PDB file of C-alpha atoms in Angstrom:
ATOM      1  CA  MET M  23      98.101-150.624  32.744  1.00 86.00           C
ATOM      2  CA  SER M  24      94.369-151.008  33.200  1.00 90.00           C
ATOM      3  CA  GLU M  25      91.470-149.134  31.650  1.00 96.00           C
ATOM      4  CA  LEU M  26      87.693-149.171  31.429  1.00 97.00           C
ATOM      5  CA  ARG M  27      86.260-149.503  27.944  1.00 97.00           C
ATOM      6  CA  PRO M  28      82.804-149.902  26.477  1.00 98.00           C
ATOM      7  CA  LEU M  29      81.968-153.597  26.630  1.00 98.00           C
ATOM      8  CA  ALA M  30      80.937-153.467  22.973  1.00 97.00           C
ATOM      9  CA  THR M  31      84.618-153.076  22.033  1.00 97.00           C
ATOM     10  CA  ILE M  32      85.436-156.532  23.463  1.00 97.00           C
ATOM     11  CA  ALA M  33      85.047-159.735  21.460  1.00 97.00           C
ATOM     12  CA  PRO M  34      81.841-161.484  22.555  1.00 97.00           C
ATOM     13  CA  ALA M  35      83.746-164.777  22.921  1.00 97.00           C
ATOM     14  CA  ASP M  36      86.090-163.131  25.457  1.00 98.00           C
ATOM     15  CA  VAL M  37      83.106-161.816  27.442  1.00 98.00           C
ATOM     16  CA  GLU M  38      81.460-165.260  27.437  1.00 97.00           C
ATOM     17  CA  ALA M  39      84.721-166.905  28.563  1.00 98.00           C
ATOM     18  CA  LEU M  40      85.024-164.446  31.474  1.00 98.00           C
ATOM     19  CA  LEU M  41      81.389-165.010  32.498  1.00 97.00           C
ATOM     20  CA  ASP M  42      81.913-168.809  32.396  1.00 97.00           C
ATOM     21  CA  ALA M  43      85.076-168.495  34.497  1.00 97.00           C
ATOM     22  CA  ALA M  44      83.366-166.244  37.052  1.00 97.00           C
ATOM     23  CA  PHE M  45      79.938-167.940  37.284  1.00 95.00           C
ATOM     24  CA  GLY M  46      80.228-171.371  35.663  1.00 93.00           C
ATOM     25  CA  THR M  47      78.936-172.713  32.405  1.00 93.00           C
ATOM     26  CA  ASP M  48      75.492-173.420  33.890  1.00 90.00           C
ATOM     27  CA  ARG M  49      74.863-169.699  34.510  1.00 93.00           C
ATOM     28  CA  HIS M  50      72.256-169.489  31.723  1.00 89.00           C
ATOM     29  CA  ARG M  51      69.771-171.350  33.935  1.00 90.00           C
ATOM     30  CA  ARG M  52      69.628-168.491  36.415  1.00 93.00           C
ATOM     31  CA  THR M  53      66.483-166.393  36.735  1.00 94.00           C
ATOM     32  CA  ALA M  54      68.270-163.207  35.640  1.00 94.00           C
ATOM     33  CA  TYR M  55      68.754-164.739  32.179  1.00 92.00           C
ATOM     34  CA  ARG M  56      64.974-165.223  31.905  1.00 92.00           C
ATOM     35  CA  VAL M  57      64.387-161.540  32.580  1.00 94.00           C
ATOM     36  CA  ARG M  58      66.975-160.522  29.938  1.00 93.00           C
ATOM     37  CA  VAL M  59      65.854-162.930  27.206  1.00 89.00           C
ATOM     38  CA  GLY M  60      66.053-161.363  23.757  1.00 90.00           C
ATOM     39  CA  LEU M  61      67.724-158.164  24.975  1.00 95.00           C
ATOM     40  CA  GLN M  62      70.999-156.460  24.155  1.00 94.00           C
ATOM     41  CA  PRO M  63      73.058-154.806  26.919  1.00 96.00           C
ATOM     42  CA  ILE M  64      72.810-151.015  27.224  1.00 97.00           C
ATOM     43  CA  GLY M  65      76.027-149.824  25.598  1.00 96.00           C
ATOM     44  CA  ALA M  66      76.575-146.683  27.671  1.00 96.00           C
ATOM     45  CA  LEU M  67      76.317-148.625  30.947  1.00 98.00           C
ATOM     46  CA  SER M  68      78.048-151.908  30.040  1.00 98.00           C
ATOM     47  CA  LEU M  69      81.775-151.745  30.643  1.00 98.00           C
ATOM     48  CA  ALA M  70      84.935-153.826  30.453  1.00 98.00           C
ATOM     49  CA  ARG M  71      88.061-153.659  32.598  1.00 98.00           C
ATOM     50  CA  VAL M  72      91.137-154.468  30.500  1.00 98.00           C
ATOM     51  CA  GLU M  73      94.665-154.932  31.813  1.00 97.00           C
ATOM     52  CA  GLY M  74      97.085-154.854  28.912  1.00 95.00           C
ATOM     53  CA  ASP M  75      95.279-157.014  26.390  1.00 93.00           C
ATOM     54  CA  ARG M  76      93.435-159.141  28.986  1.00 97.00           C
ATOM     55  CA  LEU M  77      89.785-158.771  29.956  1.00 98.00           C
ATOM     56  CA  THR M  78      89.759-158.929  33.771  1.00 98.00           C
ATOM     57  CA  GLY M  79      86.239-157.712  34.479  1.00 98.00           C
ATOM     58  CA  CYS M  80      82.966-156.635  32.949  1.00 98.00           C
ATOM     59  CA  ILE M  81      79.546-155.345  33.855  1.00 98.00           C
ATOM     60  CA  GLN M  82      76.404-155.554  31.761  1.00 98.00           C
ATOM     61  CA  CYS M  83      73.248-153.510  32.189  1.00 98.00           C
ATOM     62  CA  TRP M  84      69.925-154.391  30.546  1.00 97.00           C
ATOM     63  CA  PRO M  85      66.668-152.608  29.623  1.00 97.00           C
ATOM     64  CA  VAL M  86      63.961-154.245  31.739  1.00 97.00           C
ATOM     65  CA  GLN M  87      60.609-153.191  33.103  1.00 96.00           C
ATOM     66  CA  LEU M  88      58.405-153.837  36.064  1.00 97.00           C
ATOM     67  CA  ASN M  89      54.962-154.904  34.808  1.00 96.00           C
ATOM     68  CA  THR M  90      52.857-153.725  37.715  1.00 97.00           C
ATOM     69  CA  ASP M  91      49.759-155.523  38.903  1.00 97.00           C
ATOM     70  CA  ASP M  92      47.740-152.389  38.089  1.00 96.00           C
ATOM     71  CA  GLY M  93      48.780-152.470  34.407  1.00 96.00           C
ATOM     72  CA  ARG M  94      51.692-150.050  34.243  1.00 95.00           C
ATOM     73  CA  ALA M  95      55.070-150.806  32.637  1.00 95.00           C
ATOM     74  CA  ILE M  96      57.832-149.065  34.575  1.00 95.00           C
ATOM     75  CA  PRO M  97      61.183-148.946  32.721  1.00 96.00           C
ATOM     76  CA  MET M  98      64.241-149.895  34.731  1.00 97.00           C
ATOM     77  CA  VAL M  99      67.833-151.008  34.262  1.00 98.00           C
ATOM     78  CA  MET M 100      68.931-154.468  35.428  1.00 98.00           C
ATOM     79  CA  VAL M 101      72.543-154.329  36.603  1.00 98.00           C
ATOM     80  CA  GLY M 102      74.623-157.447  36.185  1.00 96.00           C
ATOM     81  CA  PRO M 103      76.260-159.684  35.812  1.00 97.00           C
ATOM     82  CA  VAL M 104      79.374-158.144  37.288  1.00 97.00           C
ATOM     83  CA  ALA M 105      82.160-160.578  36.468  1.00 98.00           C
ATOM     84  CA  VAL M 106      85.802-160.532  37.560  1.00 98.00           C
ATOM     85  CA  ALA M 107      88.457-163.007  36.491  1.00 98.00           C
ATOM     86  CA  PRO M 108      88.891-165.533  39.334  1.00 97.00           C
ATOM     87  CA  ASP M 109      92.567-164.624  39.842  1.00 97.00           C
ATOM     88  CA  ARG M 110      91.683-160.910  40.119  1.00 97.00           C
ATOM     89  CA  GLN M 111      88.690-161.184  42.490  1.00 97.00           C
ATOM     90  CA  GLY M 112      89.003-159.218  45.707  1.00 96.00           C
ATOM     91  CA  THR M 113      91.130-156.507  44.121  1.00 97.00           C
ATOM     92  CA  GLY M 114      88.409-153.845  43.700  1.00 97.00           C
ATOM     93  CA  ILE M 115      87.618-154.448  40.040  1.00 98.00           C
ATOM     94  CA  GLY M 116      83.960-155.260  40.734  1.00 97.00           C
ATOM     95  CA  GLN M 117      83.597-152.121  42.846  1.00 97.00           C
ATOM     96  CA  GLN M 118      85.210-150.010  40.122  1.00 98.00           C
ATOM     97  CA  LEU M 119      82.844-151.429  37.487  1.00 98.00           C
ATOM     98  CA  MET M 120      79.762-150.903  39.690  1.00 98.00           C
ATOM     99  CA  ALA M 121      80.713-147.321  40.551  1.00 97.00           C
ATOM    100  CA  ALA M 122      81.411-146.413  36.910  1.00 98.00           C
ATOM    101  CA  SER M 123      78.166-147.956  35.664  1.00 98.00           C
ATOM    102  CA  ILE M 124      76.052-146.292  38.382  1.00 98.00           C
ATOM    103  CA  ALA M 125      77.731-142.943  37.677  1.00 97.00           C
ATOM    104  CA  ALA M 126      76.983-143.297  33.957  1.00 97.00           C
ATOM    105  CA  ALA M 127      73.336-144.123  34.714  1.00 97.00           C
ATOM    106  CA  GLY M 128      72.915-141.155  37.084  1.00 95.00           C
ATOM    107  CA  ASP M 129      71.861-140.944  40.705  1.00 87.00           C
ATOM    108  CA  ASP M 130      68.112-140.992  39.970  1.00 89.00           C
ATOM    109  CA  ALA M 131      68.193-143.922  37.521  1.00 96.00           C
ATOM    110  CA  SER M 132      65.836-146.804  38.315  1.00 97.00           C
ATOM    111  CA  LEU M 133      68.294-149.658  38.856  1.00 98.00           C
ATOM    112  CA  MET M 134      67.650-153.202  40.038  1.00 98.00           C
ATOM    113  CA  LEU M 135      69.637-156.413  40.397  1.00 98.00           C
ATOM    114  CA  ILE M 136      69.630-159.859  41.935  1.00 97.00           C
ATOM    115  CA  GLY M 137      72.502-160.095  44.389  1.00 96.00           C
ATOM    116  CA  ASP M 138      73.742-160.217  47.944  1.00 96.00           C
ATOM    117  CA  PRO M 139      72.566-157.171  49.947  1.00 97.00           C
ATOM    118  CA  GLU M 140      75.701-157.451  52.083  1.00 97.00           C
ATOM    119  CA  TYR M 141      77.808-156.575  49.009  1.00 96.00           C
ATOM    120  CA  TYR M 142      75.503-154.346  46.943  1.00 97.00           C
ATOM    121  CA  GLY M 143      74.325-152.282  49.919  1.00 98.00           C
ATOM    122  CA  ARG M 144      77.527-150.231  49.657  1.00 97.00           C
ATOM    123  CA  PHE M 145      76.255-149.005  46.283  1.00 97.00           C
ATOM    124  CA  GLY M 146      72.880-147.959  47.621  1.00 97.00           C
ATOM    125  CA  PHE M 147      70.924-151.095  46.696  1.00 98.00           C
ATOM    126  CA  ASP M 148      68.403-152.545  49.125  1.00 97.00           C
ATOM    127  CA  ALA M 149      65.172-154.533  49.235  1.00 97.00           C
ATOM    128  CA  ALA M 150      63.078-151.807  50.904  1.00 97.00           C
ATOM    129  CA  ARG M 151      60.747-151.356  47.893  1.00 96.00           C
ATOM    130  CA  THR M 152      61.004-154.739  46.142  1.00 97.00           C
ATOM    131  CA  GLY M 153      58.886-156.873  48.466  1.00 97.00           C
ATOM    132  CA  GLY M 154      56.003-156.980  45.971  1.00 97.00           C
ATOM    133  CA  TRP M 155      58.175-157.642  42.923  1.00 98.00           C
ATOM    134  CA  ARG M 156      58.291-161.077  41.320  1.00 97.00           C
ATOM    135  CA  MET M 157      60.701-162.780  38.933  1.00 97.00           C
ATOM    136  CA  PRO M 158      60.062-165.412  36.228  1.00 95.00           C
ATOM    137  CA  GLY M 159      61.874-168.195  37.998  1.00 93.00           C
ATOM    138  CA  PRO M 160      63.372-169.115  41.357  1.00 95.00           C
ATOM    139  CA  TYR M 161      64.964-166.335  43.403  1.00 95.00           C
ATOM    140  CA  GLU M 162      65.382-165.261  47.004  1.00 96.00           C
ATOM    141  CA  GLN M 163      63.244-162.189  47.751  1.00 97.00           C
ATOM    142  CA  ARG M 164      65.954-160.711  50.000  1.00 97.00           C
ATOM    143  CA  ARG M 165      68.324-160.688  47.003  1.00 97.00           C
ATOM    144  CA  LEU M 166      65.973-158.682  44.776  1.00 97.00           C
ATOM    145  CA  LEU M 167      67.501-155.215  45.235  1.00 98.00           C
ATOM    146  CA  ALA M 168      66.949-151.735  43.835  1.00 98.00           C
ATOM    147  CA  ARG M 169      68.183-148.157  44.063  1.00 97.00           C
ATOM    148  CA  GLY M 170      67.132-144.826  42.641  1.00 95.00           C
ATOM    149  CA  ALA M 171      63.670-143.870  41.447  1.00 91.00           C
ATOM    150  CA  VAL M 172      61.973-147.244  41.820  1.00 93.00           C
ATOM    151  CA  PRO M 173      58.326-147.788  42.763  1.00 89.00           C
ATOM    152  CA  ASP M 174      57.053-149.440  45.901  1.00 91.00           C
ATOM    153  CA  CYS M 175      54.374-151.589  44.250  1.00 95.00           C
ATOM    154  CA  SER M 176      53.712-155.163  43.094  1.00 97.00           C
ATOM    155  CA  GLY M 177      54.519-156.610  39.726  1.00 98.00           C
ATOM    156  CA  MET M 178      56.587-158.950  37.570  1.00 97.00           C
ATOM    157  CA  MET M 179      60.033-158.081  36.184  1.00 97.00           C
ATOM    158  CA  GLY M 180      60.539-158.720  32.487  1.00 96.00           C
ATOM    159  CA  PRO M 181      62.326-157.480  29.371  1.00 95.00           C
ATOM    160  CA  ARG M 182      61.532-153.912  28.383  1.00 93.00           C
ATOM    161  CA  VAL M 183      58.982-153.828  25.579  1.00 80.00           C
ATOM    162  CA  ALA M 184      59.375-151.036  23.065  1.00 63.00           C
ATOM    163  CA  LEU M 185      56.291-148.942  22.532  1.00 48.00           C
ATOM    164  CA  ALA M 186      54.659-149.166  19.110  1.00 40.00           C
ATOM    165  CA  ALA M 187      55.177-146.058  16.984  1.00 37.00           C
TER     166      ALA M 187
END
């Protein structure tokens, strides 16, 4: 029997082991990790797929912002990584995790990710408004995707900075 659970209910070591199995142990060098530095995943949007007592998939979502060239800070959610155990890939787990996370965020949520448009297009992600966005490291512009209420402007993606009280 399989179920979706909040990712926070899963042992961090199990999540790290799944991410290593899905993406390799060198995954921390990727640009997405630079954007998420110092952040904690958003609990309501970060999910785990568990089959019996085995973690077979997970999705993490992160509080980020687009620091626009005209001085605004636009809050967004960075989706990913979406990880599926290698022996369970191609079985729809990734699609289930994406759909559940997007539904929890809401249709108008400002979501972005770095990924293949051929895969993430089915979830409404595209690069139509991200041409002026930049990332703090190497990336392919065609893989910088967004959906929902996102601006068509220029700026640098980074971790979301809390406003001073």
